[in-house]
Each structure stands twice: as C-alpha cells, then as structure tokens.
Amino acid sequence: MNTPAHSAPIQTADLLITAEGKIHVHNLTPALAELLCELNPRDASMKMRAEIAGARPADNTVETRTEPP
Amino acid sequence: MICPILNSYAEPVVRSEARKTMAAARIPLTRQALAACKLCAHQCGVNRLGGERGRCRAGADARVFSAQIEVGDELELLPTFAIAWSGCDLRCAFCLTHEASWNPSIGARLKPEELSVRATRALATGVRTVMFLGGEPTVHLLAVLETVARLPDEAPLVWKTNAHASAQARALMAGLFDIWVADYKFGNPDCARRLAGIGNYETVVRENLLWASDHSDLIIRHVLLPGHVECCWEPMAHWLSTHLPDVKVSLLDSYWPTERLRLPPELHRTIARHEKERAWDIARECHLNLIECNP
Ligand code: SF4
C-alpha cells in the first residue's frame, strides 16, 4: 500500500502467451483483441472477441482510459 | 417497468419504478452506511466517513483505475464498458491485478457525472452492457449508486463481484443490476482460509449466489487453479448442481502465476491439460450449464 494517492491508473494489459500459442489476457480492449487475433488467427476465442470488437462502429469520442486526478 | 435486457436472457428484471429513481433514493442510506461500514461480510463497522479504515483500507473516496470498452469477459456481455473501482475486501494470493485492485488510492477520482457520460456514449456506439467491477465494487457502493442514478434506465448493467457482500449491501443494490457475474473461488473452507484469509467464505458466497439468482440473471465464474480441481472445483460443481442447476457457469482456464506476487507453491504454474479435462468431466457429470469453456 505504498503507492502515492495521486498515482496514475494502469496503462497496460496483462498478457501471457503460452508455448502452445494460447493467449491469456486481462483487461482486453478491442484494439488489443484485434492485434492478438492477427498474431494467432487459430485462437477461436480471441477471433470471436476481435469480431465483436470489429462489429462495433468506430468511435473516437469515447475515451478509453482514465487520467490522473 | 421492464428493462429490455440482452436478447439471450429470457427473464427480464422487473422493476416497480425507474432504476434511476431507485438508485438515487438509496444514495443517502448508502452514505450513512459508511459511518459504520458493514457493506461486505467482514462487517468491520468502521467509520469510513470519519477516516477510519476497515480490512479493504478504503475511505469514503472512490477512485477508478480503469474505465474503458473491453471484450475480455463472457461473450454474451460484450462489448462492455467496464468501470473498475480501486479497493477490494479480499486479498486472494493469486489476484492478477493485486495492487491496482487492492490499493484504494490508485486511479482517478472520476465523478459519477463523467463516468455516466462516458458509459452512455459507449452504449450509443454499440456497446452492449455497462459493467461495474473492482477490486470489488461493493466497497464503493456509494459511487456505484451515484453513477447508476445517472445512467439510462434501459442500459443493461452488469455487477461483477466476488460475492462477499453483506445482506445490507445486497438490499441497497436489489433491482438495479440486470446481470451478476459472480466469482466462486474456493470449494472448501481450508483453501479459502489459506489462499484468501477468509473464515466463513462458503456460507457467505453461497448466500450471495442464491440471492443473486433470485434477483437477477446470474453467471457464476470459476477460474480453475492448479492443484485445486478436486478440493475446490469438484465440491463447488456438486453444490451448484444441487442448488443452482440451471445457472450459467463460466469455467475458465485462464489462471497464470504473476511474478509480482509471493505465491503458494502449487500456484507457480498454469493449469495442466489433464486437470482441465478432469474439470470439464466433473462439469459434465454434474450437468452444469457451462458457457465459455474450451476443452
Ligand atoms: S467494505 Fe468490507 S472490508 Fe471495507 S470497511 Fe466495509 S465491511 Fe470492512
């Protein structure tokens, strides 16, 4: 609990790619899903997530990360 | 009113009044509850408004460590606008987000007005649900209600929780969330005590799950832990088959050991293939309504 009260929010996603090519990821954003799907097109779960991400109309008005106070 | 929730859910949550009104009416009660906080099953009774801290270490202030569109949860909820509040009442040894989840000082003080504007904008671009999570969102129920009170009544809301809430907290959120996504982590008291330091885990989590299934749609999520299929998943699966036979169960093999934590020896690896297969077999033997599994 030593983090200062004004520290910035997380700016990264946790990611693990196993030797067999399976991708585990936490905080999966649409952009990351699309990227990981390109990396391993055989990962069916990631493919579905990338498709869901891609089906949503593009929008630049939604900020996707919090800013430090 | 009837909230038109997701197509895949047959039974919409029926509300006697507008959700915004219900949430707004509970804000003063929730603020008052912080003066002797018993929002989660730890029942600390501390005055968070007066600067005291309970086991979650959270004060009255709520911070958000991420608010963004995500596609990592159960497919039927996606895309979701996920709002993650910092601070948690549990300290699970294997928590992937650990410090960001546990430390209530991390993140930004985003006002409910701003969060609701972002969420509403995301919904307008095709996002399917708004998800409230943490850490553990129960800890910041006041900020949650202040946000819900500003969201459109018809927005499908997801409560993603560790299912360790008190009866008081459940009463304050009754009728507000269309779907609970509840973690069921441990299948026996010893593992709950050893890996999360919780004494009465089973009683509390089961009480929460049964309540949630009566009050909303429910997805129960279990992340398989290496070495814990027999001691945790098996008894859990049997309990679910008896008490919540039709509930949706999301059985995940996504655990991985993070180097940032001091882990118990059995958690230094990912789940083995034979363990996964045994877990799916147990689920099938118990006739569980599995979603999201990839054997
Ligand atoms: S939310 Fe739970 S852990 Fe935090 S002060 Fe309240 S009762 Fe204690």
GROMACS .gro file of C-alpha atoms and ligand atoms in nm:
model
  372
    1MET     CA    1   0.000   0.000   0.000
    2ASN     CA    2   0.287   0.241  -0.070
    3THR     CA    3   0.152   0.387  -0.390
    4PRO     CA    4   0.101   0.762  -0.369
    5ALA     CA    5  -0.260   0.880  -0.363
    6HIS     CA    6  -0.223   1.057  -0.695
    7SER     CA    7  -0.061   0.773  -0.889
    8ALA     CA    8  -0.174   0.719  -1.245
    9PRO     CA    9  -0.419   0.447  -1.338
   10ILE     CA   10  -0.297   0.131  -1.508
   11GLN     CA   11  -0.190   0.190  -1.866
   12THR     CA   12  -0.117  -0.170  -1.959
   13ALA     CA   13  -0.293  -0.504  -2.005
   14ASP     CA   14  -0.151  -0.821  -1.852
   15LEU     CA   15  -0.067  -1.074  -2.121
   16LEU     CA   16   0.067  -1.430  -2.131
   17ILE     CA   17   0.130  -1.630  -2.447
   18THR     CA   18   0.197  -1.995  -2.371
   19ALA     CA   19   0.432  -2.223  -2.569
   20GLU     CA   20   0.133  -2.389  -2.736
   21GLY     CA   21   0.017  -2.049  -2.862
   22LYS     CA   22  -0.271  -1.993  -2.623
   23ILE     CA   23  -0.312  -1.630  -2.529
   24HIS     CA   24  -0.424  -1.524  -2.181
   25VAL     CA   25  -0.501  -1.159  -2.134
   26HIS     CA   26  -0.654  -0.937  -1.869
   27ASN     CA   27  -0.828  -0.605  -1.944
   28LEU     CA   28  -0.874  -0.696  -2.310
   29THR     CA   29  -0.955  -0.389  -2.516
   30PRO     CA   30  -1.098  -0.405  -2.871
   31ALA     CA   31  -0.769  -0.286  -3.022
   32LEU     CA   32  -0.571  -0.550  -2.834
   33ALA     CA   33  -0.817  -0.824  -2.933
   34GLU     CA   34  -0.774  -0.734  -3.299
   35LEU     CA   35  -0.397  -0.731  -3.264
   36LEU     CA   36  -0.384  -1.067  -3.082
   37CYS     CA   37  -0.618  -1.222  -3.336
   38GLU     CA   38  -0.373  -1.129  -3.611
   39LEU     CA   39  -0.094  -1.281  -3.404
   40ASN     CA   40  -0.272  -1.614  -3.366
   41PRO     CA   41  -0.571  -1.649  -3.603
   42ARG     CA   42  -0.628  -2.008  -3.476
   43ASP     CA   43  -0.726  -1.889  -3.129
   44ALA     CA   44  -1.104  -1.925  -3.166
   45SER     CA   45  -1.193  -1.732  -2.852
   46MET     CA   46  -0.975  -1.437  -2.950
   47LYS     CA   47  -1.120  -1.446  -3.302
   48MET     CA   48  -1.473  -1.410  -3.163
   49ARG     CA   49  -1.365  -1.125  -2.940
   50ALA     CA   50  -1.194  -0.950  -3.229
   51GLU     CA   51  -1.507  -0.992  -3.437
   52ILE     CA   52  -1.719  -0.843  -3.159
   53ALA     CA   53  -1.471  -0.559  -3.131
   54GLY     CA   54  -1.475  -0.504  -3.506
   55ALA     CA   55  -1.855  -0.510  -3.532
   56ARG     CA   56  -1.890  -0.207  -3.309
   57PRO     CA   57  -1.897   0.115  -3.509
   58ALA     CA   58  -1.568   0.301  -3.485
   59ASP     CA   59  -1.585   0.582  -3.238
   60ASN     CA   60  -1.320   0.824  -3.135
   61THR     CA   61  -1.525   1.014  -2.884
   62VAL     CA   62  -1.513   0.751  -2.611
   63GLU     CA   63  -1.204   0.795  -2.402
   64THR     CA   64  -1.083   0.456  -2.304
   65ARG     CA   65  -0.853   0.530  -2.013
   66THR     CA   66  -0.876   0.735  -1.701
   67GLU     CA   67  -0.641   1.025  -1.643
   68PRO     CA   68  -0.456   1.100  -1.323
   69PRO     CA   69  -0.651   1.335  -1.097
   70MET     CA   70  -4.101  -0.102  -1.551
   71ILE     CA   71  -3.943  -0.376  -1.754
   72CYS     CA   72  -3.585  -0.338  -1.855
   73PRO     CA   73  -3.526  -0.475  -2.202
   74ILE     CA   74  -3.204  -0.658  -2.132
   75LEU     CA   75  -2.993  -0.871  -2.356
   76ASN     CA   76  -3.159  -1.097  -2.610
   77SER     CA   77  -3.001  -1.407  -2.459
   78TYR     CA   78  -3.176  -1.353  -2.128
   79ALA     CA   79  -3.530  -1.483  -2.125
   80GLU     CA   80  -3.643  -1.329  -1.797
   81PRO     CA   81  -3.601  -0.953  -1.786
   82VAL     CA   82  -3.552  -0.787  -1.448
   83VAL     CA   83  -3.887  -0.638  -1.348
   84ARG     CA   84  -3.869  -0.313  -1.157
   85SER     CA   85  -4.151  -0.139  -0.977
   86GLU     CA   86  -4.004   0.203  -1.051
   87ALA     CA   87  -3.740   0.362  -1.269
   88ARG     CA   88  -3.391   0.241  -1.187
   89LYS     CA   89  -3.253   0.593  -1.174
   90THR     CA   90  -3.510   0.684  -0.909
   91MET     CA   91  -3.441   0.371  -0.708
   92ALA     CA   92  -3.066   0.428  -0.714
   93ALA     CA   93  -3.099   0.797  -0.625
   94ALA     CA   94  -3.326   0.717  -0.330
   95ARG     CA   95  -3.064   0.480  -0.185
   96ILE     CA   96  -2.771   0.721  -0.205
   97PRO     CA   97  -2.831   0.887   0.137
   98LEU     CA   98  -2.876   0.545   0.303
   99THR     CA   99  -2.554   0.419   0.148
  100ARG     CA  100  -2.362   0.728   0.258
  101GLN     CA  101  -2.497   0.674   0.608
  102ALA     CA  102  -2.387   0.310   0.594
  103LEU     CA  103  -2.025   0.423   0.553
  104ALA     CA  104  -2.035   0.568   0.905
  105ALA     CA  105  -2.032   0.211   1.042
  106CYS     CA  106  -1.935   0.015   0.736
  107LYS     CA  107  -2.079  -0.333   0.707
  108LEU     CA  108  -2.108  -0.340   0.330
  109CYS     CA  109  -1.920  -0.664   0.294
  110ALA     CA  110  -1.922  -0.979   0.502
  111HIS     CA  111  -1.618  -0.865   0.703
  112GLN     CA  112  -1.863  -0.635   0.884
  113CYS     CA  113  -1.583  -0.408   1.011
  114GLY     CA  114  -1.819  -0.144   1.150
  115VAL     CA  115  -1.562   0.135   1.099
  116ASN     CA  116  -1.648   0.496   1.026
  117ARG     CA  117  -1.512   0.543   0.674
  118LEU     CA  118  -1.657   0.896   0.662
  119GLY     CA  119  -1.454   0.984   0.970
  120GLY     CA  120  -1.123   0.850   0.837
  121GLU     CA  121  -1.130   0.501   0.989
  122ARG     CA  122  -1.032   0.210   0.769
  123GLY     CA  123  -1.151  -0.147   0.765
  124ARG     CA  124  -0.996  -0.453   0.601
  125CYS     CA  125  -1.038  -0.307   0.250
  126ARG     CA  126  -0.846   0.010   0.359
  127ALA     CA  127  -1.094   0.222   0.159
  128GLY     CA  128  -1.219   0.557   0.280
  129ALA     CA  129  -1.524   0.744   0.159
  130ASP     CA  130  -1.344   0.849  -0.156
  131ALA     CA  131  -1.379   0.627  -0.462
  132ARG     CA  132  -1.115   0.602  -0.732
  133VAL     CA  133  -1.137   0.437  -1.071
  134PHE     CA  134  -0.836   0.253  -1.208
  135SER     CA  135  -0.985   0.191  -1.549
  136ALA     CA  136  -1.297   0.289  -1.741
  137GLN     CA  137  -1.290   0.158  -2.092
  138ILE     CA  138  -1.452  -0.061  -2.353
  139GLU     CA  139  -1.345  -0.423  -2.308
  140VAL     CA  140  -1.403  -0.754  -2.485
  141GLY     CA  141  -1.242  -0.994  -2.238
  142ASP     CA  142  -1.545  -1.114  -2.039
  143GLU     CA  143  -1.821  -1.364  -2.118
  144LEU     CA  144  -1.916  -1.327  -2.485
  145GLU     CA  145  -2.283  -1.255  -2.427
  146LEU     CA  146  -2.195  -0.939  -2.233
  147LEU     CA  147  -1.967  -0.790  -2.497
  148PRO     CA  148  -1.857  -0.534  -2.579
  149THR     CA  149  -1.888  -0.389  -2.234
  150PHE     CA  150  -1.799  -0.052  -2.088
  151ALA     CA  151  -1.614  -0.166  -1.777
  152ILE     CA  152  -1.569   0.065  -1.481
  153ALA     CA  153  -1.315  -0.068  -1.231
  154TRP     CA  154  -1.301   0.085  -0.884
  155SER     CA  155  -0.983   0.053  -0.680
  156GLY     CA  156  -1.004  -0.129  -0.349
  157CYS     CA  157  -1.108  -0.478  -0.252
  158ASP     CA  158  -1.218  -0.651   0.065
  159LEU     CA  159  -1.036  -0.975  -0.024
  160ARG     CA  160  -0.663  -1.045  -0.060
  161CYS     CA  161  -0.653  -1.358  -0.273
  162ALA     CA  162  -0.297  -1.487  -0.307
  163PHE     CA  163  -0.332  -1.531  -0.684
  164CYS     CA  164  -0.501  -1.200  -0.772
  165LEU     CA  165  -0.386  -1.092  -1.116
  166THR     CA  166  -0.450  -0.723  -1.065
  167HIS     CA  167  -0.335  -0.725  -0.697
  168GLU     CA  168  -0.206  -0.375  -0.613
  169ALA     CA  169  -0.435  -0.197  -0.861
  170SER     CA  170  -0.730  -0.384  -0.719
  171TRP     CA  171  -0.635  -0.372  -0.355
  172ASN     CA  172  -0.500  -0.022  -0.314
  173PRO     CA  173  -0.795   0.217  -0.291
  174SER     CA  174  -0.563   0.514  -0.352
  175ILE     CA  175  -0.479   0.409  -0.707
  176GLY     CA  176  -0.656   0.563  -1.001
  177ALA     CA  177  -0.851   0.876  -1.077
  178ARG     CA  178  -1.128   1.046  -0.883
  179LEU     CA  179  -1.376   1.030  -1.169
  180LYS     CA  180  -1.708   1.192  -1.090
  181PRO     CA  181  -2.025   0.986  -1.139
  182GLU     CA  182  -2.137   1.251  -1.392
  183GLU     CA  183  -1.829   1.187  -1.605
  184LEU     CA  184  -1.849   0.809  -1.578
  185SER     CA  185  -2.215   0.807  -1.675
  186VAL     CA  186  -2.150   1.034  -1.974
  187ARG     CA  187  -1.869   0.805  -2.093
  188ALA     CA  188  -2.079   0.493  -2.042
  189THR     CA  189  -2.383   0.641  -2.217
  190ARG     CA  190  -2.165   0.748  -2.509
  191ALA     CA  191  -2.018   0.398  -2.530
  192LEU     CA  192  -2.368   0.246  -2.532
  193ALA     CA  193  -2.458   0.475  -2.821
  194THR     CA  194  -2.166   0.335  -3.023
  195GLY     CA  195  -2.288  -0.024  -2.991
  196VAL     CA  196  -2.152  -0.132  -2.654
  197ARG     CA  197  -2.390  -0.390  -2.511
  198THR     CA  198  -2.354  -0.356  -2.133
  199VAL     CA  199  -2.208  -0.138  -1.861
  200MET     CA  200  -2.008  -0.341  -1.612
  201PHE     CA  201  -1.930  -0.241  -1.253
  202LEU     CA  202  -1.624  -0.410  -1.108
  203GLY     CA  203  -1.315  -0.363  -0.896
  204GLY     CA  204  -1.123  -0.453  -0.697
  205GLU     CA  205  -1.463  -0.517  -0.554
  206PRO     CA  206  -1.740  -0.269  -0.641
  207THR     CA  207  -1.932  -0.342  -0.317
  208VAL     CA  208  -1.663  -0.145  -0.133
  209HIS     CA  209  -1.762   0.162  -0.335
  210LEU     CA  210  -2.136   0.111  -0.347
  211LEU     CA  211  -2.195   0.481  -0.288
  212ALA     CA  212  -2.005   0.584  -0.604
  213VAL     CA  213  -2.171   0.299  -0.792
  214LEU     CA  214  -2.522   0.416  -0.698
  215GLU     CA  215  -2.433   0.774  -0.784
  216THR     CA  216  -2.332   0.650  -1.130
  217VAL     CA  217  -2.631   0.419  -1.179
  218ALA     CA  218  -2.863   0.707  -1.086
  219ARG     CA  219  -2.737   0.889  -1.396
  220LEU     CA  220  -2.748   0.604  -1.648
  221PRO     CA  221  -3.039   0.538  -1.883
  222ASP     CA  222  -3.297   0.305  -1.724
  223GLU     CA  223  -3.279   0.065  -2.015
  224ALA     CA  224  -2.898   0.026  -2.010
  225PRO     CA  225  -2.812  -0.338  -1.927
  226LEU     CA  226  -2.600  -0.325  -1.612
  227VAL     CA  227  -2.362  -0.598  -1.500
  228TRP     CA  228  -2.244  -0.640  -1.141
  229LYS     CA  229  -1.911  -0.821  -1.141
  230THR     CA  230  -1.837  -0.927  -0.788
  231ASN     CA  231  -1.650  -1.156  -0.551
  232ALA     CA  232  -1.989  -1.244  -0.396
  233HIS     CA  233  -1.872  -1.145  -0.049
  234ALA     CA  234  -2.132  -0.872   0.006
  235SER     CA  235  -2.336  -0.832   0.323
  236ALA     CA  236  -2.716  -0.852   0.335
  237GLN     CA  237  -2.719  -0.475   0.382
  238ALA     CA  238  -2.527  -0.417   0.058
  239ARG     CA  239  -2.748  -0.660  -0.130
  240ALA     CA  240  -3.058  -0.477  -0.014
  241LEU     CA  241  -2.910  -0.149  -0.136
  242MET     CA  242  -2.845  -0.290  -0.483
  243ALA     CA  243  -3.161  -0.500  -0.522
  244GLY     CA  244  -3.332  -0.446  -0.857
  245LEU     CA  245  -3.056  -0.229  -1.002
  246PHE     CA  246  -2.843  -0.480  -1.191
  247ASP     CA  247  -2.964  -0.698  -1.474
  248ILE     CA  248  -2.684  -0.950  -1.451
  249TRP     CA  249  -2.449  -1.060  -1.175
  250VAL     CA  250  -2.118  -1.211  -1.277
  251ALA     CA  251  -2.008  -1.367  -0.951
  252ASP     CA  252  -1.677  -1.534  -0.873
  253TYR     CA  253  -1.697  -1.863  -0.690
  254LYS     CA  254  -1.331  -1.911  -0.597
  255PHE     CA  255  -1.299  -2.182  -0.334
  256GLY     CA  256  -1.488  -2.503  -0.279
  257ASN     CA  257  -1.387  -2.568   0.080
  258PRO     CA  258  -1.314  -2.360   0.392
  259ASP     CA  259  -0.946  -2.461   0.419
  260CYS     CA  260  -0.849  -2.330   0.076
  261ALA     CA  261  -1.048  -2.010   0.134
  262ARG     CA  262  -0.863  -1.956   0.461
  263ARG     CA  263  -0.520  -2.043   0.323
  264LEU     CA  264  -0.540  -1.855  -0.008
  265ALA     CA  265  -0.755  -1.558   0.090
  266GLY     CA  266  -0.763  -1.548   0.468
  267ILE     CA  267  -1.143  -1.571   0.483
  268GLY     CA  268  -1.305  -1.772   0.760
  269ASN     CA  269  -1.668  -1.805   0.653
  270TYR     CA  270  -1.627  -1.800   0.274
  271GLU     CA  271  -1.863  -2.082   0.179
  272THR     CA  272  -2.157  -1.955   0.382
  273VAL     CA  273  -2.121  -1.602   0.251
  274VAL     CA  274  -2.062  -1.683  -0.114
  275ARG     CA  275  -2.349  -1.930  -0.128
  276GLU     CA  276  -2.584  -1.682   0.037
  277ASN     CA  277  -2.486  -1.424  -0.226
  278LEU     CA  278  -2.522  -1.662  -0.518
  279LEU     CA  279  -2.867  -1.781  -0.411
  280TRP     CA  280  -2.978  -1.422  -0.357
  281ALA     CA  281  -2.840  -1.312  -0.694
  282SER     CA  282  -3.017  -1.593  -0.877
  283ASP     CA  283  -3.346  -1.478  -0.722
  284HIS     CA  284  -3.292  -1.111  -0.808
  285SER     CA  285  -3.122  -1.102  -1.147
  286ASP     CA  286  -2.964  -1.311  -1.416
  287LEU     CA  287  -2.653  -1.479  -1.288
  288ILE     CA  288  -2.330  -1.608  -1.435
  289ILE     CA  289  -2.109  -1.791  -1.189
  290ARG     CA  290  -1.745  -1.775  -1.279
  291HIS     CA  291  -1.474  -2.010  -1.159
  292VAL     CA  292  -1.111  -1.975  -1.256
  293LEU     CA  293  -0.952  -2.319  -1.228
  294LEU     CA  294  -0.647  -2.312  -1.004
  295PRO     CA  295  -0.364  -2.565  -1.047
  296GLY     CA  296  -0.387  -2.835  -0.783
  297HIS     CA  297  -0.739  -2.728  -0.680
  298VAL     CA  298  -0.966  -2.925  -0.911
  299GLU     CA  299  -1.052  -3.196  -0.658
  300CYS     CA  300  -1.057  -2.984  -0.345
  301CYS     CA  301  -1.227  -2.674  -0.488
  302TRP     CA  302  -1.395  -2.726  -0.825
  303GLU     CA  303  -1.544  -3.069  -0.756
  304PRO     CA  304  -1.736  -2.979  -0.435
  305MET     CA  305  -1.838  -2.650  -0.593
  306ALA     CA  306  -1.975  -2.824  -0.901
  307HIS     CA  307  -2.176  -3.065  -0.686
  308TRP     CA  308  -2.321  -2.780  -0.480
  309LEU     CA  309  -2.417  -2.592  -0.797
  310SER     CA  310  -2.583  -2.897  -0.949
  311THR     CA  311  -2.800  -2.935  -0.638
  312HIS     CA  312  -2.880  -2.574  -0.555
  313LEU     CA  313  -2.847  -2.379  -0.881
  314PRO     CA  314  -2.880  -2.646  -1.150
  315ASP     CA  315  -2.970  -2.413  -1.437
  316VAL     CA  316  -2.736  -2.128  -1.362
  317LYS     CA  317  -2.483  -2.030  -1.627
  318VAL     CA  318  -2.133  -2.136  -1.527
  319SER     CA  319  -1.824  -1.985  -1.679
  320LEU     CA  320  -1.535  -2.225  -1.619
  321LEU     CA  321  -1.208  -2.058  -1.706
  322ASP     CA  322  -0.859  -2.198  -1.750
  323SER     CA  323  -0.703  -1.854  -1.765
  324TYR     CA  324  -0.504  -1.857  -1.440
  325TRP     CA  325  -0.138  -1.775  -1.470
  326PRO     CA  326   0.117  -1.708  -1.200
  327THR     CA  327   0.224  -1.350  -1.181
  328GLU     CA  328   0.580  -1.286  -1.076
  329ARG     CA  329   0.475  -0.986  -0.874
  330LEU     CA  330   0.320  -1.199  -0.603
  331ARG     CA  331   0.455  -1.437  -0.345
  332LEU     CA  332   0.254  -1.742  -0.441
  333PRO     CA  333   0.189  -2.069  -0.260
  334PRO     CA  334   0.393  -2.349  -0.425
  335GLU     CA  335   0.106  -2.512  -0.614
  336LEU     CA  336   0.020  -2.184  -0.788
  337HIS     CA  337   0.357  -2.144  -0.962
  338ARG     CA  338   0.227  -2.290  -1.287
  339THR     CA  339  -0.072  -2.272  -1.520
  340ILE     CA  340  -0.337  -2.543  -1.507
  341ALA     CA  341  -0.230  -2.873  -1.667
  342ARG     CA  342  -0.418  -3.030  -1.957
  343HIS     CA  343  -0.521  -3.336  -1.751
  344GLU     CA  344  -0.658  -3.106  -1.480
  345LYS     CA  345  -0.861  -2.913  -1.734
  346GLU     CA  346  -1.002  -3.233  -1.878
  347ARG     CA  347  -1.091  -3.359  -1.531
  348ALA     CA  348  -1.264  -3.028  -1.458
  349TRP     CA  349  -1.476  -3.047  -1.775
  350ASP     CA  350  -1.563  -3.411  -1.691
  351ILE     CA  351  -1.682  -3.305  -1.346
  352ALA     CA  352  -1.890  -3.030  -1.501
  353ARG     CA  353  -2.048  -3.274  -1.743
  354GLU     CA  354  -2.113  -3.533  -1.470
  355CYS     CA  355  -2.292  -3.261  -1.273
  356HIS     CA  356  -2.489  -3.148  -1.581
  357LEU     CA  357  -2.379  -2.791  -1.535
  358ASN     CA  358  -2.491  -2.524  -1.779
  359LEU     CA  359  -2.141  -2.436  -1.899
  360ILE     CA  360  -2.063  -2.132  -2.106
  361GLU     CA  361  -1.723  -2.008  -2.220
  362CYS     CA  362  -1.546  -2.338  -2.191
  363ASN     CA  363  -1.291  -2.456  -2.447
  364PRO     CA  364  -1.187  -2.810  -2.357
  365SF4     S1  365  -1.631  -0.266   0.274
  365SF4    FE1  366  -1.600  -0.450   0.399
  365SF4     S2  367  -1.379  -0.450   0.443
  365SF4    FE2  368  -1.431  -0.243   0.377
  365SF4     S3  369  -1.472  -0.133   0.570
  365SF4    FE3  370  -1.668  -0.207   0.488
  365SF4     S4  371  -1.703  -0.400   0.592
  365SF4    FE4  372  -1.485  -0.353   0.614
   0.00000   0.00000   0.00000
